[in-house]
């Protein structure tokens, strides 16, 4: 009898435990149903998300992972402002800006754009405003002359070879801040040029600025040093990387971008998994990016480049075949000239109210014409009255691009 009662009690307990288990299972079912509903609102279906996560864990190394499912990414990648790496992780194309000297004007930059388009199955665009023999000041000017309504997602800066030590850090920082003034969320990569061979004062200046603005560095100095080839085999003329040298530049930039895209893809994957588990809600952002923008510059002197005014030839009155004039009303800033220099002798004179301010002479020992952007001095000057620019002949006057006050 006692055994029967004990069995009965045990049976009742098991039934109760089963009921509790059923209730727990039911609550779990309800919870999962609610989570599934939230996910469905954002990403269509749980099963589709899970299968996508299984198939696309590594968009960089796995060929199948390079083609993202546009439908699944549509909402997660359209509800938030994306930087360049997040956009690529979402299967969206980016606009690339390259600003630098002749080292960044080489074909490897265009190969990089094509590789990114292929790797991530997207359409990328590139605008390369690099200019031979140019200094960072030229990059500042050319960046500020870009169309204001066009947004660049990624900028690659490559200067140092032609710059002077004393003004380099400030002028280089002016390029960074000009880019971020156009788009505070623009991603930037700074190149340490292999032509420096070692970490010169200018390269140290770039490293310091990169640390301040949290900009990744493409260190081609170290990459050339670590290469199996001697420097002379990578750089035939001593400055510009040849085909083998350009492969190093290309691979280094591509790897930096891939690493950042992978981080964003991992963030997105974790976000999706958290959505599935109900740990977060669908209205939380998956991205953790921070902007390079800093309201206070590293070098206070860079503030003199905060304003930018450009006077094109059409803003001037053409007095004759060689002379331009314009009336300025108390305009202050650092003056600069944008024009072309020709083989042999170049001569230009700039007057303010008939007083000679600048007389620029240069012998250019090359067989080709070359664009030139240079500051006329490093301190601010006030221009009030008639500014006259006289070129040596009609050819030089026709090659006048404009006058800068910043």
Coordinates of C-alpha atoms in Angstrom, one line a residue:
X1 CA 0.0 0.0 0.0
X2 CA 2.8 2.4 1.0
X3 CA 4.6 1.5 -2.2
X4 CA 1.4 2.4 -4.2
X5 CA 1.0 5.7 -2.4
X6 CA 4.7 6.5 -3.1
X7 CA 4.3 5.6 -6.7
X8 CA 1.2 7.7 -6.9
X9 CA 3.0 10.7 -5.4
X10 CA 5.9 10.2 -7.7
X11 CA 3.5 10.1 -10.6
X12 CA 1.8 13.3 -9.5
X13 CA 5.2 15.0 -9.2
X14 CA 6.2 13.9 -12.6
X15 CA 2.9 15.2 -14.0
X16 CA 3.5 18.5 -12.3
X17 CA 7.1 18.6 -13.5
X18 CA 5.9 17.9 -16.9
X19 CA 3.3 20.6 -16.7
X20 CA 5.9 23.1 -15.5
X21 CA 8.1 21.9 -18.4
X22 CA 5.3 22.3 -20.8
X23 CA 4.6 25.8 -19.4
X24 CA 8.3 26.7 -19.7
X25 CA 8.4 25.3 -23.2
X26 CA 5.3 27.3 -24.0
X27 CA 6.8 30.5 -22.7
X28 CA 10.0 29.8 -24.6
X29 CA 7.8 29.2 -27.7
X30 CA 6.0 32.5 -27.2
X31 CA 9.4 34.3 -26.6
X32 CA 10.9 32.8 -29.7
X33 CA 7.8 33.7 -31.7
X34 CA 8.0 37.4 -30.6
X35 CA 11.7 37.4 -31.5
X36 CA 11.0 35.9 -34.8
X37 CA 8.4 38.5 -35.5
X38 CA 10.9 41.3 -34.7
X39 CA 13.5 39.8 -36.9
X40 CA 11.0 39.2 -39.7
X41 CA 10.2 42.9 -39.7
X42 CA 13.8 43.7 -40.3
X43 CA 15.4 40.9 -42.2
X44 CA 12.5 38.9 -43.8
X45 CA 13.0 35.5 -42.0
X46 CA 15.0 33.8 -39.3
X47 CA 15.9 30.8 -41.5
X48 CA 17.2 33.1 -44.3
X49 CA 19.4 35.0 -41.8
X50 CA 20.8 31.8 -40.3
X51 CA 21.6 30.2 -43.6
X52 CA 23.2 33.5 -44.7
X53 CA 25.3 33.6 -41.5
X54 CA 26.5 30.1 -42.2
X55 CA 27.4 30.7 -45.8
X56 CA 29.0 34.1 -45.5
X57 CA 31.3 34.2 -42.5
X58 CA 34.3 35.6 -44.4
X59 CA 33.7 38.1 -47.2
X60 CA 37.4 38.6 -47.8
X61 CA 38.8 35.1 -48.2
X62 CA 35.7 33.1 -49.2
X63 CA 34.6 33.5 -52.8
X64 CA 31.0 32.6 -52.0
X65 CA 31.0 35.2 -49.2
X66 CA 31.8 38.1 -51.6
X67 CA 28.3 38.2 -52.9
X68 CA 26.1 39.5 -50.2
X69 CA 22.4 38.9 -50.2
X70 CA 21.0 42.4 -51.1
X71 CA 17.6 41.6 -49.6
X72 CA 18.9 40.6 -46.2
X73 CA 21.2 43.6 -46.1
X74 CA 18.6 46.0 -47.3
X75 CA 17.3 47.2 -44.0
X76 CA 20.3 46.8 -41.8
X77 CA 22.4 48.7 -44.4
X78 CA 19.9 51.4 -45.3
X79 CA 18.6 52.6 -41.9
X80 CA 22.0 54.1 -40.9
X81 CA 24.7 56.3 -42.3
X82 CA 27.5 54.0 -43.4
X83 CA 31.2 54.8 -43.6
X84 CA 33.3 53.2 -46.4
X85 CA 34.1 50.0 -44.6
X86 CA 30.5 49.5 -43.4
X87 CA 29.2 50.1 -46.9
X88 CA 31.5 47.5 -48.4
X89 CA 30.4 45.0 -45.6
X90 CA 26.9 45.7 -46.7
X91 CA 27.6 45.1 -50.4
X92 CA 27.4 48.8 -51.3
X93 CA 29.8 50.7 -53.5
X94 CA 32.0 53.5 -52.3
X95 CA 33.5 56.7 -53.8
X96 CA 37.3 56.9 -53.3
X97 CA 39.4 60.1 -53.3
X98 CA 43.2 59.9 -53.8
X99 CA 45.1 63.1 -53.1
X100 CA 48.9 63.2 -53.3
X101 CA 52.0 63.6 -55.5
X102 CA 53.2 61.5 -58.4
X103 CA 53.7 58.4 -56.3
X104 CA 49.9 58.1 -55.8
X105 CA 49.2 59.0 -59.5
X106 CA 50.3 55.6 -60.6
X107 CA 48.2 52.7 -62.0
X108 CA 48.0 50.7 -58.7
X109 CA 45.4 53.1 -57.4
X110 CA 43.0 52.3 -60.2
X111 CA 43.8 48.6 -59.8
X112 CA 42.8 48.9 -56.1
X113 CA 39.4 50.3 -57.1
X114 CA 38.8 47.4 -59.5
X115 CA 39.9 44.9 -56.9
X116 CA 37.5 46.4 -54.3
X117 CA 34.7 46.3 -56.9
X118 CA 35.4 42.6 -57.5
X119 CA 36.0 41.5 -53.9
X120 CA 32.7 42.9 -52.7
X121 CA 30.6 42.6 -55.8
X122 CA 29.9 46.4 -55.9
X123 CA 30.5 49.4 -58.1
X124 CA 33.2 51.7 -56.8
X125 CA 34.4 55.0 -58.2
X126 CA 37.7 56.7 -57.9
X127 CA 38.8 60.3 -58.3
X128 CA 42.6 60.8 -58.3
X129 CA 43.6 64.4 -57.9
X130 CA 47.3 63.6 -57.3
X131 CA 49.7 65.9 -59.1
X132 CA 53.3 65.4 -60.0
X133 CA 55.9 67.2 -57.9
X134 CA 53.2 68.6 -55.7
X135 CA 53.4 69.4 -52.0
X136 CA 50.7 69.0 -49.4
X137 CA 49.5 72.6 -50.0
X138 CA 48.5 71.6 -53.5
X139 CA 46.5 68.8 -52.0
X140 CA 44.7 71.3 -49.7
X141 CA 43.9 73.5 -52.7
X142 CA 42.7 70.7 -55.0
X143 CA 40.6 69.1 -52.3
X144 CA 38.8 72.4 -51.6
X145 CA 38.2 72.8 -55.4
X146 CA 36.2 69.5 -55.5
X147 CA 32.4 69.6 -56.1
X148 CA 30.7 70.3 -52.8
X149 CA 27.7 68.0 -53.5
X150 CA 29.8 64.9 -54.1
X151 CA 30.5 62.7 -51.1
X152 CA 33.7 60.7 -50.9
X153 CA 33.6 57.7 -48.5
X154 CA 37.3 56.8 -48.5
X155 CA 40.3 59.2 -49.0
X156 CA 43.9 58.1 -49.5
X157 CA 46.6 60.7 -48.8
X158 CA 50.1 60.4 -50.2
X159 CA 52.5 63.3 -49.6
X160 CA 56.0 63.9 -48.3
X161 CA 58.4 63.4 -51.1
X162 CA 58.4 67.1 -52.3
X163 CA 57.4 68.8 -49.0
X164 CA 59.6 71.1 -46.9
X165 CA 60.1 70.0 -43.3
X166 CA 59.2 73.3 -41.7
X167 CA 55.7 73.6 -43.1
X168 CA 54.9 70.0 -43.8
X169 CA 52.9 69.0 -40.7
X170 CA 50.6 72.0 -40.9
X171 CA 50.0 71.7 -44.6
X172 CA 49.4 68.0 -44.4
X173 CA 46.9 68.5 -41.5
X174 CA 45.1 71.0 -43.7
X175 CA 44.5 68.2 -46.2
X176 CA 43.1 66.0 -43.5
X177 CA 40.8 68.7 -42.2
X178 CA 39.7 69.7 -45.7
X179 CA 38.6 66.1 -46.4
X180 CA 36.7 65.9 -43.1
X181 CA 35.1 69.2 -43.7
X182 CA 33.5 67.7 -46.8
X183 CA 32.5 64.5 -45.0
X184 CA 33.1 64.1 -41.3
X185 CA 32.5 60.3 -41.7
X186 CA 35.0 59.9 -44.5
X187 CA 37.5 57.1 -43.8
X188 CA 41.2 58.1 -44.4
X189 CA 44.3 56.1 -45.0
X190 CA 47.7 57.8 -44.9
X191 CA 50.7 56.5 -46.9
X192 CA 54.3 56.6 -45.6
X193 CA 56.1 57.0 -48.9
X194 CA 58.7 54.3 -49.7
X195 CA 60.9 57.0 -51.3
X196 CA 61.8 58.3 -47.9
X197 CA 63.6 55.1 -47.2
X198 CA 63.5 55.7 -43.5
X199 CA 61.3 57.5 -40.9
X200 CA 62.2 61.0 -41.6
X201 CA 61.0 64.1 -39.8
X202 CA 58.2 64.3 -42.3
X203 CA 57.2 60.7 -41.9
X204 CA 57.2 61.2 -38.1
X205 CA 54.8 64.1 -38.6
X206 CA 52.4 61.9 -40.5
X207 CA 52.6 59.2 -37.8
X208 CA 51.8 61.8 -35.1
X209 CA 48.8 63.2 -37.1
X210 CA 47.6 59.7 -37.8
X211 CA 47.6 58.9 -34.1
X212 CA 45.7 62.1 -33.3
X213 CA 43.0 61.5 -36.0
X214 CA 42.9 57.7 -35.6
X215 CA 43.9 57.2 -39.2
X216 CA 45.4 53.8 -40.3
X217 CA 48.8 54.0 -41.9
X218 CA 50.0 52.2 -45.0
X219 CA 53.7 51.9 -44.2
X220 CA 55.4 51.2 -47.5
X221 CA 58.8 52.0 -46.0
X222 CA 58.6 48.9 -43.8
X223 CA 56.9 46.9 -46.6
X224 CA 59.8 47.7 -49.0
X225 CA 62.3 46.8 -46.3
X226 CA 60.6 43.5 -45.6
X227 CA 60.3 42.6 -49.2
X228 CA 62.4 39.9 -50.7
X229 CA 63.7 42.4 -53.3
X230 CA 66.2 45.2 -52.7
X231 CA 64.9 48.7 -53.0
X232 CA 66.5 49.3 -56.4
X233 CA 64.4 46.4 -57.8
X234 CA 61.2 48.0 -56.5
X235 CA 61.9 51.5 -57.5
X236 CA 63.7 51.9 -60.8
X237 CA 64.2 55.7 -60.7
X238 CA 64.9 56.0 -56.9
X239 CA 61.5 57.6 -56.2
X240 CA 58.5 56.0 -58.0
X241 CA 57.6 52.4 -57.4
X242 CA 57.9 50.2 -60.5
X243 CA 55.5 47.4 -61.3
X244 CA 56.8 45.3 -58.4
X245 CA 56.8 48.2 -56.0
X246 CA 53.3 49.2 -57.0
X247 CA 52.2 45.7 -56.1
X248 CA 53.4 46.3 -52.6
X249 CA 51.4 49.6 -52.4
X250 CA 48.4 47.9 -53.8
X251 CA 48.5 44.9 -51.5
X252 CA 49.1 47.0 -48.4
X253 CA 46.2 49.3 -49.1
X254 CA 43.9 46.4 -50.0
X255 CA 44.8 44.5 -46.8
X256 CA 44.1 47.6 -44.6
X257 CA 40.7 48.0 -46.2
X258 CA 39.9 44.3 -46.0
X259 CA 40.8 44.2 -42.3
X260 CA 38.4 47.1 -41.5
X261 CA 35.7 45.6 -43.7
X262 CA 36.1 42.3 -41.8
X263 CA 35.6 44.1 -38.5
X264 CA 32.4 45.7 -39.8
X265 CA 31.2 42.3 -41.1
X266 CA 31.9 40.8 -37.7
X267 CA 29.9 43.6 -36.1
X268 CA 27.0 42.9 -38.4
X269 CA 27.2 39.2 -37.8
X270 CA 27.1 39.6 -34.1
X271 CA 24.3 42.1 -34.4
X272 CA 22.2 39.6 -36.4
X273 CA 22.9 36.8 -33.9
X274 CA 21.9 39.1 -31.1
X275 CA 18.7 39.9 -32.9
X276 CA 18.0 36.2 -33.3
X277 CA 18.6 35.6 -29.6
X278 CA 16.5 38.6 -28.6
X279 CA 19.4 40.3 -26.8
X280 CA 18.9 43.5 -28.7
X281 CA 16.1 45.2 -30.5
X282 CA 15.9 45.9 -34.2
X283 CA 16.2 49.6 -33.8
X284 CA 19.7 49.5 -32.3
X285 CA 22.5 50.3 -34.6
X286 CA 24.9 47.5 -35.5
X287 CA 27.8 49.9 -36.2
X288 CA 30.4 51.1 -33.7
X289 CA 32.4 53.3 -35.9
X290 CA 34.0 56.6 -34.8
X291 CA 34.8 59.6 -36.9
X292 CA 38.3 60.8 -37.7
X293 CA 37.0 64.4 -37.2
X294 CA 38.5 66.4 -34.3
X295 CA 37.1 69.9 -33.6
X296 CA 40.5 71.1 -32.3
X297 CA 43.5 70.6 -34.7
X298 CA 46.8 69.1 -33.6
X299 CA 48.7 72.1 -34.9
X300 CA 47.0 75.4 -34.0
X301 CA 48.6 77.1 -37.1
X302 CA 46.4 75.0 -39.4
X303 CA 43.5 77.3 -38.5
X304 CA 44.9 79.8 -41.1
X305 CA 43.7 77.3 -43.8
X306 CA 40.1 77.2 -42.4
X307 CA 38.9 79.7 -45.0
X308 CA 39.4 79.1 -48.7
X309 CA 38.7 81.5 -51.6
X310 CA 39.5 80.8 -55.2
X311 CA 39.5 83.3 -58.0
X312 CA 39.4 81.7 -61.4
X313 CA 40.6 83.4 -64.6
X314 CA 37.0 84.3 -65.3
X315 CA 36.8 86.3 -62.1
X316 CA 39.6 88.5 -63.4
X317 CA 39.6 91.1 -66.1
X318 CA 41.9 90.2 -69.0
X319 CA 43.8 93.4 -69.6
X320 CA 45.9 92.1 -72.5
X321 CA 47.5 88.9 -73.7
X322 CA 49.7 88.6 -70.6
X323 CA 47.9 90.4 -67.8
X324 CA 45.0 89.8 -65.5
X325 CA 43.4 92.2 -63.0
X326 CA 40.9 92.0 -60.1
X327 CA 39.7 94.4 -57.4
X328 CA 39.7 92.9 -53.9
X329 CA 38.0 94.6 -51.0
X330 CA 40.0 94.0 -47.8
X331 CA 40.4 90.2 -48.3
X332 CA 43.0 88.6 -45.9
X333 CA 44.7 85.3 -46.0
X334 CA 47.7 83.3 -47.3
X335 CA 48.0 83.9 -51.1
X336 CA 48.7 81.1 -53.6
X337 CA 49.1 80.7 -57.3
X338 CA 47.7 77.9 -59.5
X339 CA 49.1 77.7 -63.0
X340 CA 51.4 75.7 -65.3
X341 CA 55.2 75.8 -65.7
X342 CA 56.8 75.2 -69.1
X343 CA 60.2 73.9 -70.1
X344 CA 63.0 76.5 -69.8
X345 CA 62.3 79.8 -68.0
X346 CA 59.1 80.8 -66.2
X347 CA 58.5 84.4 -65.0
X348 CA 55.4 86.0 -63.3
X349 CA 55.0 89.2 -61.4
X350 CA 52.1 90.0 -59.0
X351 CA 51.3 93.6 -58.0
X352 CA 48.9 95.2 -55.5
X353 CA 48.0 98.8 -56.3
X354 CA 51.0 98.9 -58.7
X355 CA 53.4 97.8 -55.9
X356 CA 55.3 94.7 -56.8
X357 CA 54.6 92.0 -54.2
X358 CA 55.9 88.8 -55.7
X359 CA 58.3 88.1 -58.6
X360 CA 58.4 84.3 -59.3
X361 CA 61.2 83.0 -61.5
X362 CA 62.0 79.3 -62.2
X363 CA 64.0 77.4 -64.7
X364 CA 62.1 74.1 -65.4
X365 CA 64.5 71.6 -66.9
X366 CA 62.1 69.1 -68.4
X367 CA 60.6 68.5 -71.8
X368 CA 57.0 68.7 -70.6
X369 CA 54.6 71.2 -69.1
X370 CA 53.6 70.7 -65.4
X371 CA 50.9 72.1 -63.2
X372 CA 52.0 74.1 -60.2
X373 CA 50.2 75.1 -57.0
X374 CA 52.3 77.0 -54.5
X375 CA 51.7 79.4 -51.6
X376 CA 53.3 82.8 -52.2
X377 CA 54.2 83.2 -48.6
X378 CA 53.4 81.5 -45.3
X379 CA 51.9 84.4 -43.4
X380 CA 48.5 86.1 -43.9
X381 CA 48.3 89.3 -46.0
X382 CA 45.5 91.7 -46.6
X383 CA 44.6 92.5 -50.2
X384 CA 42.7 95.7 -50.6
X385 CA 42.7 97.3 -54.1
X386 CA 43.7 96.2 -57.5
X387 CA 45.6 92.9 -57.8
X388 CA 47.5 92.5 -61.1
X389 CA 49.2 89.3 -62.4
X390 CA 51.6 89.7 -65.3
X391 CA 52.9 86.7 -67.1
X392 CA 56.0 86.7 -69.4
X393 CA 54.0 85.8 -72.6
X394 CA 50.7 84.7 -73.9
X395 CA 51.4 81.0 -73.5
X396 CA 52.0 81.3 -69.8
X397 CA 49.0 83.6 -69.3
X398 CA 46.8 81.0 -71.0
X399 CA 48.0 78.4 -68.5
X400 CA 46.8 80.5 -65.5
X401 CA 44.3 78.5 -63.4
X402 CA 43.6 80.8 -60.5
X403 CA 44.6 82.8 -57.4
X404 CA 44.0 81.4 -53.9
X405 CA 43.5 83.3 -50.6
X406 CA 43.2 81.1 -47.5

